[in-house]
Amino acid sequence: MALDSKIPEGPLADKWTNHKNKINLVNPANKRNIDVIVVGTGLAGGSAAATLAELGYNVKAFCFQDSPRRAHSIAAQGGINAAKNYQGDGDSTYRLFYDTVKGGDYRSREANVYRLAEVSTNIIDQCVAQGVPFAREYGGLLDNRSFGGVLVSRTFYAAGQTGQQLLLGAYSAMNRQIGRGKIKMYNRHEMLDVVIVDGKARGIIARDLVSGKIERHSAHAVVLGTGGYGNVFYLSTNAMGSNVTAAWKAHKRGAFFANPCYTQIHPTCIPVSGDHQSKLTLMSESLRNDGRIWVPKKLEDAEAIRAGKLKPTKIAEEDRDYYLERRYPAFGNLVPRDVASRAAKERCDAGYGVNATGEAVYLDFADAFMRYGREQALVKGLDVNDDVLVKKLGQEVVRTKYGNLFQMYEKIVDENPYETPMMIYPAVHYTMGGVWVDYNLMTTIPGCYAIGEANFSDHGANRLGASALMQGLADGYFVLPYTIGDYLADDIRTGPIPTDTKEFDEAEKSVRDNINHLINNKGKHPVDYFHKRLGKIMWNKCGMSRNAEDLKSAIDEIAELRAEFWKDVMIPGSADEYNEELAKAGRVADFLELGELFAKDALQREESAGGHFREEYQTPEGEAKRRKEFQYVSAWEYKGEPKDAVLHKEELVYENIEVKERSYK
Amino acid sequence: MNLTLKIWRQKNANDKGKMVDYKINDVSPDMSFLEMLDVLNSGLILKGEEPVAFDHDCREGICGSCSLYINGEAHGPDRGVTTCQLHMRKFKDGDTIYIEPFRATAFPVIKDLIVDRSAFDRIQNAGGFISVNTSGNTIDANTIPINKHDADDAFSAATCIGCGACVASCKNSSAMLFVGAKVSQYALLPQGRVEAVDRVKNMVAQMDLEGFGNCTNTGACEVECPKGISLENIARMNREYLFANIKD
């Protein structure tokens, strides 16, 4: 099967407009006769469900949480980008497009990213109209800040809780449609298979997590807005329930899975404290606007700190290595996430780490306290030479900007970050790989769409900050609602899709067989035992840096672990009740397959791009080395075992951007 | 640390439920409360027993999934945190800890420590939104200037995570802090004023229908709220409600 990205003809800036002009439309009266299933109700799924219902389609929305308001989009902190150029600092659609493609290490699809930049401004207008309380300046206008990898201030924010506010905005739009009966909401439901009828996605098999009941739901199209698969690493910044199941089941039914090895490692997370740890906590990258990152210059200082004999505040300025400012003077502490993460790991691997395990660097606000404090002292007519006063004034400014993050850090680490520098370390965050989609966001299964983090198209090998929220909402509010009409226009006479057909029988049977096997297995180990082991293989061999030898052994180890899982997993309770262990087992079973494909994809990609750093391919300065011959999307076709997956390549063509070595010096 | 846990076990909504004692040893002070329960659960599974069911997801204090009534307080003894942000360093070796579900008629138990909080969703469905088309073809965002003070207050109200601690802490199981926060967010913004009258009436009506009690100005909700949502929001809701009814 050849991949057709369906990128419209014409100049980049006109593609989306031309495409919309030519697309098939569904008459409003006919939309009432069409059903759409939306799985996942985060920023992408929630905004899509609301908009499709607004347009007049009958929407069935599913989420595994008890309410759409809890989707993990809620945890995004820093902000959302939009090329509004309110600051007049030179921003434009093209510049947002350029930064995103460059930040993605030239491994994203040009036309999709341009469209994203183009609709970004509508998102802000939409959200403000919905009552999203973005930060304001004293004049009443919207405030902006800057994020890693860019030179303009285009990030809109709501303190450190932007994701929460945007998600609640989309949720409120959903609420309006639920109240009107246009969305039927299925909370605490998990999608366990896609049903294909005559080659088209026509429904899903879902499990009611409370009663354990297996249900059939039909529709004319199925939309997956189910987020990423970072939990394949066990420890990540994702919510505990985030999983790959829906996307993976679609993959097994024919949707190609693209770039599974592209995973983003976020540089500013709270370091791991011990084996009991269940997840990692991210702190907004916006902290890098004011915090300076450093480790001791001298090995003996680092050793003394690790042993608890030396405090970081006692290390003289000249004995500190502000390694990002040293290596990347133009961007300094605001280099993109992959660069910042790798640089932290490099210093820690060299022995300069500052916590007990040697896996942490400092994020220090001491300079920011003094800088802001002096400004405040001047404004208030106080003594600028009184260091104690200046520091106190500066701390107040920092508290208003990042107070909730400082508080969160203190709760977890039990240290006051106003007095001693924070410790941070990179952690698995966002996955740029996902279900392959064409320009219409349709997967290789006709009628099955993937939006937001669940698809692969916009972020390339690395995601710049504040661009995930942008993509989720762009797909859900402004892209999918247009493109899905083009497909559904052929379905106005189809009528309701029956669920008593052999296709639904077969899909339901395979779901039941799977569950019966798991629940009756009576093995020796709980689900987490396997998940943690998978996570260790993934982090050690498929994590921030990778090499061919490790990846080959990872593929074998994961296959062995999977066999062991199916033989030895133990699940208490029964299938027809609320059973969290059973739900978890199904998700881990899918991670055990995805993990192997992840390693296989990383192995064939013999280049370093974004968070995917292949040790064999680096420049003499230790920077990522891209290779022209790998300028493609790897889209995998399911053929049984993950190791048998077949690779299809979508060449990436850059007509509007010169592909250059990425430099932040 | 070695601890004794007294945990509410209830197989399903129809089961009567009872407190069950568990011993847990070698608890690290760095663990979160939920990680401590994870350790308990893996031990139970290995013994062939059913693990304790509890709601949780983001484990960073923002999704609002986790609940738990710990030693008679919603989200436990610490202030300004959810249960996932509560660390075992807040407890002492040898402590006995009571762990119960949030109690309220409008929050029926699903299993063990999990309650059904969908009443909050239904209140939202009744009016917790601004009726704007999601087309993006609206006016430019900066043509709606908003006083920074109002924007900040609206934001503070909007930070409610819908966890239900306010309801659980209230002797009347009132949802007025939750509903007040929602009503306030929109009441403070020019975009939300247009529908303010209908919104407050519809949301309050739904709140009553769900079986939540009335506010008695005790203030426990504000004290136990992990996000510090202020009682001022209840006052604002009452003003909005009064105004809405006078207008009729």
XYZ file of C-alpha atoms in Angstrom, chain A residues 119-523:
405
model
C -5.013 28.626 12.531
C -3.082 29.308 15.740
C -4.457 32.850 15.959
C -8.060 31.584 15.784
C -7.423 29.403 18.811
C -6.728 32.389 21.034
C -9.790 34.235 19.764
C -11.911 31.139 20.315
C -10.652 30.466 23.815
C -11.040 34.061 24.951
C -14.603 34.052 23.622
C -15.224 30.897 25.679
C -14.064 32.623 28.828
C -10.606 31.107 29.209
C -8.928 33.464 31.713
C -5.564 34.077 30.064
C -3.035 36.291 31.798
C -3.590 39.990 31.161
C -1.471 43.085 31.267
C -2.567 46.120 33.273
C -4.040 47.693 30.149
C -6.429 44.742 29.907
C -4.771 43.175 26.883
C -3.405 39.652 26.687
C 0.067 39.010 28.058
C 2.719 36.874 26.364
C 5.928 35.162 27.309
C 8.759 33.369 25.579
C 9.566 29.682 25.397
C 12.534 27.508 24.498
C 13.727 27.459 20.875
C 12.236 30.783 19.773
C 13.237 34.441 19.753
C 9.806 36.070 20.068
C 7.146 36.241 22.804
C 4.216 34.368 21.357
C 3.143 32.180 24.234
C -0.243 32.898 25.808
C -0.649 31.560 29.304
C -2.767 31.314 32.432
C -0.166 31.276 35.228
C 1.347 27.781 35.257
C -2.003 26.161 34.542
C -2.630 26.924 30.887
C -3.503 23.340 29.987
C -6.069 23.253 32.741
C -7.766 26.411 31.543
C -7.757 25.399 27.887
C -9.058 21.933 28.715
C -11.812 23.365 30.889
C -12.645 25.664 27.973
C -13.039 22.709 25.621
C -14.906 20.826 28.351
C -17.308 23.750 28.755
C -17.960 23.666 25.005
C -18.630 19.928 25.381
C -20.917 20.587 28.339
C -23.039 22.870 26.233
C -23.450 20.126 23.635
C -24.034 17.394 26.230
C -26.752 19.583 27.732
C -28.327 19.940 24.279
C -28.168 16.181 23.762
C -25.813 16.466 20.788
C -22.971 14.677 22.573
C -23.643 11.437 24.365
C -20.879 11.118 26.910
C -19.508 7.740 27.983
C -17.339 8.278 31.059
C -15.272 5.457 32.567
C -15.295 3.629 29.233
C -12.272 2.229 27.476
C -12.058 1.551 23.759
C -10.696 -1.950 23.149
C -11.047 -2.366 19.394
C -12.015 -0.633 16.168
C -14.616 -2.358 14.042
C -13.975 -2.370 10.310
C -16.858 -2.941 7.910
C -16.148 -3.107 4.164
C -12.728 -1.622 4.785
C -14.077 1.398 6.720
C -13.985 2.197 10.441
C -17.613 1.818 11.517
C -17.500 1.509 15.245
C -15.708 0.445 18.368
C -15.830 -2.166 21.083
C -15.690 -0.502 24.482
C -15.611 -1.765 28.045
C -17.573 -0.042 30.777
C -14.908 0.122 33.465
C -17.456 0.141 36.302
C -19.609 -2.839 35.325
C -17.079 -4.603 33.111
C -19.722 -4.812 30.409
C -18.476 -5.100 26.826
C -20.389 -2.745 24.544
C -20.733 -2.255 20.786
C -20.958 1.281 19.436
C -21.350 2.079 15.768
C -20.778 5.289 13.820
C -19.954 6.519 10.358
C -16.462 7.556 11.440
C -14.166 7.055 14.416
C -11.847 9.764 15.745
C -8.958 8.925 18.069
C -7.830 11.757 20.325
C -6.207 9.469 22.833
C -2.889 11.161 23.532
C 0.600 9.698 23.596
C 2.337 6.561 24.750
C 5.062 7.939 27.045
C 3.988 5.476 29.737
C 5.737 2.740 27.775
C 8.695 3.949 29.891
C 6.679 3.276 33.081
C 8.093 6.445 34.633
C 7.066 9.510 32.681
C 5.259 12.796 33.185
C 2.069 11.270 31.781
C -0.951 10.538 33.918
C -1.052 6.999 35.296
C -3.879 5.993 32.977
C -2.398 7.395 29.751
C -1.987 4.492 27.385
C -1.550 3.432 23.779
C -4.388 0.905 23.643
C -6.808 2.713 21.329
C -4.075 3.752 18.897
C -2.467 0.322 19.044
C -5.737 -1.503 18.381
C -6.260 0.767 15.373
C -2.717 -0.112 14.264
C -3.529 -3.799 14.503
C -6.589 -3.174 12.343
C -4.603 -1.480 9.592
C -3.586 2.018 10.700
C 0.120 2.570 10.095
C 2.097 3.671 13.142
C 4.559 6.463 12.360
C 7.886 7.332 13.999
C 7.252 5.370 17.217
C 10.806 6.084 18.405
C 10.319 9.859 18.472
C 9.886 10.670 22.097
C 10.458 13.952 23.808
C 12.491 14.112 26.940
C 11.563 17.175 28.971
C 14.502 18.920 30.643
C 12.857 20.410 33.731
C 11.429 17.553 35.771
C 11.787 16.752 39.440
C 14.472 14.032 39.759
C 13.631 10.444 40.710
C 13.771 9.884 44.470
C 13.514 6.091 44.774
C 12.168 2.735 43.569
C 8.693 3.367 44.936
C 8.219 6.167 42.418
C 5.091 5.855 40.289
C 5.486 8.841 38.023
C 7.598 11.888 37.354
C 6.568 15.470 37.844
C 7.323 18.089 35.284
C 7.845 21.712 36.057
C 7.043 24.199 33.345
C 9.803 24.990 30.932
C 8.844 28.633 31.400
C 11.062 28.450 34.501
C 14.001 28.569 32.103
C 13.024 32.159 31.268
C 14.395 33.212 34.631
C 16.289 30.260 36.065
C 19.929 29.608 35.190
C 21.054 26.023 34.843
C 24.405 24.947 36.251
C 26.533 22.223 37.794
C 29.793 22.617 39.730
C 32.883 23.163 37.613
C 35.021 20.973 39.849
C 34.414 17.259 40.262
C 35.344 17.413 43.944
C 32.609 19.999 44.546
C 30.043 17.767 42.851
C 31.163 14.841 44.985
C 30.957 16.921 48.170
C 27.433 18.046 47.257
C 26.323 14.468 46.599
C 27.736 13.414 49.939
C 25.774 16.191 51.637
C 28.949 17.958 52.803
C 28.589 21.080 50.671
C 25.655 23.378 49.931
C 25.191 24.744 46.400
C 24.839 28.274 47.734
C 28.426 27.994 49.054
C 29.898 27.436 45.602
C 31.465 30.616 44.237
C 30.253 32.067 40.978
C 33.509 31.245 39.181
C 33.253 27.599 40.273
C 29.878 27.132 38.590
C 29.483 25.818 35.065
C 26.479 27.441 33.388
C 26.877 24.905 30.636
C 23.939 25.961 28.440
C 25.050 29.601 28.417
C 28.606 28.398 27.727
C 27.710 26.080 24.857
C 24.791 27.951 23.280
C 25.322 31.673 23.854
C 22.550 32.835 21.481
C 19.752 30.861 23.185
C 21.412 30.134 26.532
C 19.013 28.539 28.995
C 16.235 28.767 26.391
C 17.595 26.179 23.963
C 15.010 23.609 22.795
C 14.071 20.725 25.006
C 16.131 18.047 23.325
C 19.282 20.161 23.469
C 18.742 21.112 27.116
C 17.977 17.516 28.092
C 20.976 16.047 26.358
C 23.303 18.659 27.795
C 22.075 17.838 31.329
C 22.628 14.133 30.796
C 26.086 14.792 29.358
C 27.150 16.726 32.479
C 25.668 14.119 34.839
C 27.266 11.242 32.924
C 30.574 13.084 33.249
C 30.170 13.001 37.027
C 28.866 16.493 37.811
C 25.332 15.502 38.919
C 24.162 17.079 42.176
C 21.671 14.760 43.895
C 22.359 11.486 45.703
C 22.073 9.417 42.527
C 24.084 11.925 40.470
C 21.145 12.491 38.160
C 20.252 16.130 38.694
C 21.435 19.630 37.773
C 20.604 22.960 39.387
C 18.007 25.440 38.189
C 18.924 28.573 40.056
C 16.811 31.708 40.518
C 19.288 33.675 42.651
C 20.140 36.060 39.790
C 16.492 36.539 38.907
C 15.637 37.447 42.516
C 18.262 40.204 42.469
C 17.425 41.422 38.971
C 13.687 41.728 39.637
C 14.306 42.975 43.153
C 16.480 45.906 42.004
C 13.804 46.896 39.511
C 11.158 46.799 42.246
C 13.355 48.773 44.626
C 13.807 51.457 41.967
C 10.086 51.568 41.193
C 9.215 51.818 44.879
C 11.971 54.277 45.696
C 13.691 51.876 48.118
C 17.386 51.241 48.707
C 18.756 49.262 45.750
C 21.937 48.465 47.652
C 20.119 46.647 50.448
C 20.696 43.081 49.225
C 18.372 41.475 51.766
C 15.524 43.781 50.799
C 16.239 43.458 47.080
C 16.228 39.667 47.301
C 12.928 39.718 49.174
C 11.331 42.031 46.606
C 12.643 39.852 43.788
C 11.308 36.697 45.394
C 7.864 38.283 45.455
C 8.032 38.911 41.707
C 9.127 35.340 41.058
C 6.365 34.110 43.367
C 3.699 35.808 41.254
C 5.162 34.303 38.077
C 5.902 30.755 39.187
C 4.573 30.491 42.742
C 2.568 27.329 42.151
C 5.592 25.574 40.641
C 7.831 26.540 43.542
C 5.203 25.289 45.959
C 4.842 22.017 44.079
C 8.596 21.512 44.127
C 8.783 22.137 47.848
C 5.971 19.668 48.559
C 7.683 16.903 46.632
C 11.348 17.459 47.425
C 10.925 18.948 50.892
C 13.369 21.786 50.147
C 12.571 25.490 49.820
C 13.499 26.558 46.275
C 13.531 30.237 47.288
C 16.532 29.486 49.496
C 18.346 26.704 47.666
C 18.445 26.081 43.906
C 15.977 23.591 42.476
C 17.238 20.253 41.228
C 15.992 19.088 37.857
C 16.585 16.179 35.505
C 15.151 15.211 32.118
C 12.185 12.842 31.960
C 10.034 11.237 29.293
C 7.256 13.636 28.420
C 5.567 13.796 25.039
C 5.574 11.389 22.129
C 5.932 12.859 18.663
C 5.325 9.526 16.976
C 1.782 8.266 16.593
C -0.769 7.009 14.171
C 0.107 8.008 10.608
C -2.392 10.457 9.126
C -2.746 12.246 5.822
C -3.373 15.991 5.456
C -7.034 15.338 6.332
C -5.919 13.678 9.602
C -7.254 10.349 8.339
C -5.289 7.202 9.132
C -4.665 4.427 6.630
C -8.041 3.001 7.713
C -10.728 4.920 5.807
C -13.046 6.680 8.260
C -10.614 6.415 11.154
C -9.005 9.719 12.161
C -6.259 10.534 14.655
C -5.826 13.986 16.189
C -3.580 15.724 18.712
C -0.760 13.764 20.310
C -2.248 10.530 18.965
C -1.069 11.406 15.449
C 2.447 12.051 14.221
C 2.411 14.903 11.757
C 3.278 18.260 13.309
C 6.141 18.005 15.755
C 8.814 16.124 13.865
C 11.581 14.642 15.964
C 11.231 17.156 18.784
C 8.431 19.330 20.081
C 8.983 22.940 20.986
C 7.314 24.158 24.164
C 3.733 25.423 24.048
C 3.053 23.725 20.729
C 1.217 20.614 21.942
C -1.782 22.538 23.214
C -1.792 24.456 19.959
C -1.895 21.272 17.886
C -4.543 19.576 20.014
C -6.927 22.500 19.738
C -6.116 23.258 16.098
C -6.914 19.677 15.097
C -10.042 19.489 17.214
C -11.610 22.898 16.674
C -10.485 23.895 13.220
C -9.026 21.100 11.095
C -10.868 17.826 11.643
C -14.364 19.376 11.563
C -13.645 20.487 7.980
C -11.775 17.464 6.706
C -14.117 14.848 8.144
C -16.986 16.381 6.181
C -15.180 15.515 2.981
C -15.334 11.842 3.934
C -18.788 11.858 5.521
C -20.356 13.503 2.461
C -20.520 10.000 0.967
C -22.465 8.702 3.951
C -25.597 10.848 3.864
C -27.680 7.929 2.598
C -25.991 5.157 4.546
C -28.330 5.290 7.534
C -27.466 4.013 11.010
C -24.731 1.381 11.141
C -26.067 -1.867 12.620
C -24.057 -3.504 15.423
C -25.446 -7.014 15.003
C -23.124 -7.900 12.140
C -20.333 -10.449 11.814
C -17.710 -7.705 11.989
C -18.940 -6.587 15.409
C -19.284 -10.250 16.490
C -15.698 -10.935 15.515
C -14.254 -7.805 17.147
C -16.204 -8.403 20.351
C -15.061 -12.006 20.458
C -11.406 -11.058 20.164
C -11.825 -8.521 22.977
C -13.547 -11.095 25.181
C -10.936 -13.755 24.437
C -8.186 -11.375 25.437
C -9.895 -10.447 28.706
C -10.729 -14.076 29.519
C -7.163 -15.108 28.985
C -5.839 -12.368 31.274
C -8.331 -12.883 34.086
C -7.951 -16.677 34.089
C -4.195 -16.688 33.828
C -3.454 -17.030 37.562
C 0.243 -16.342 37.179
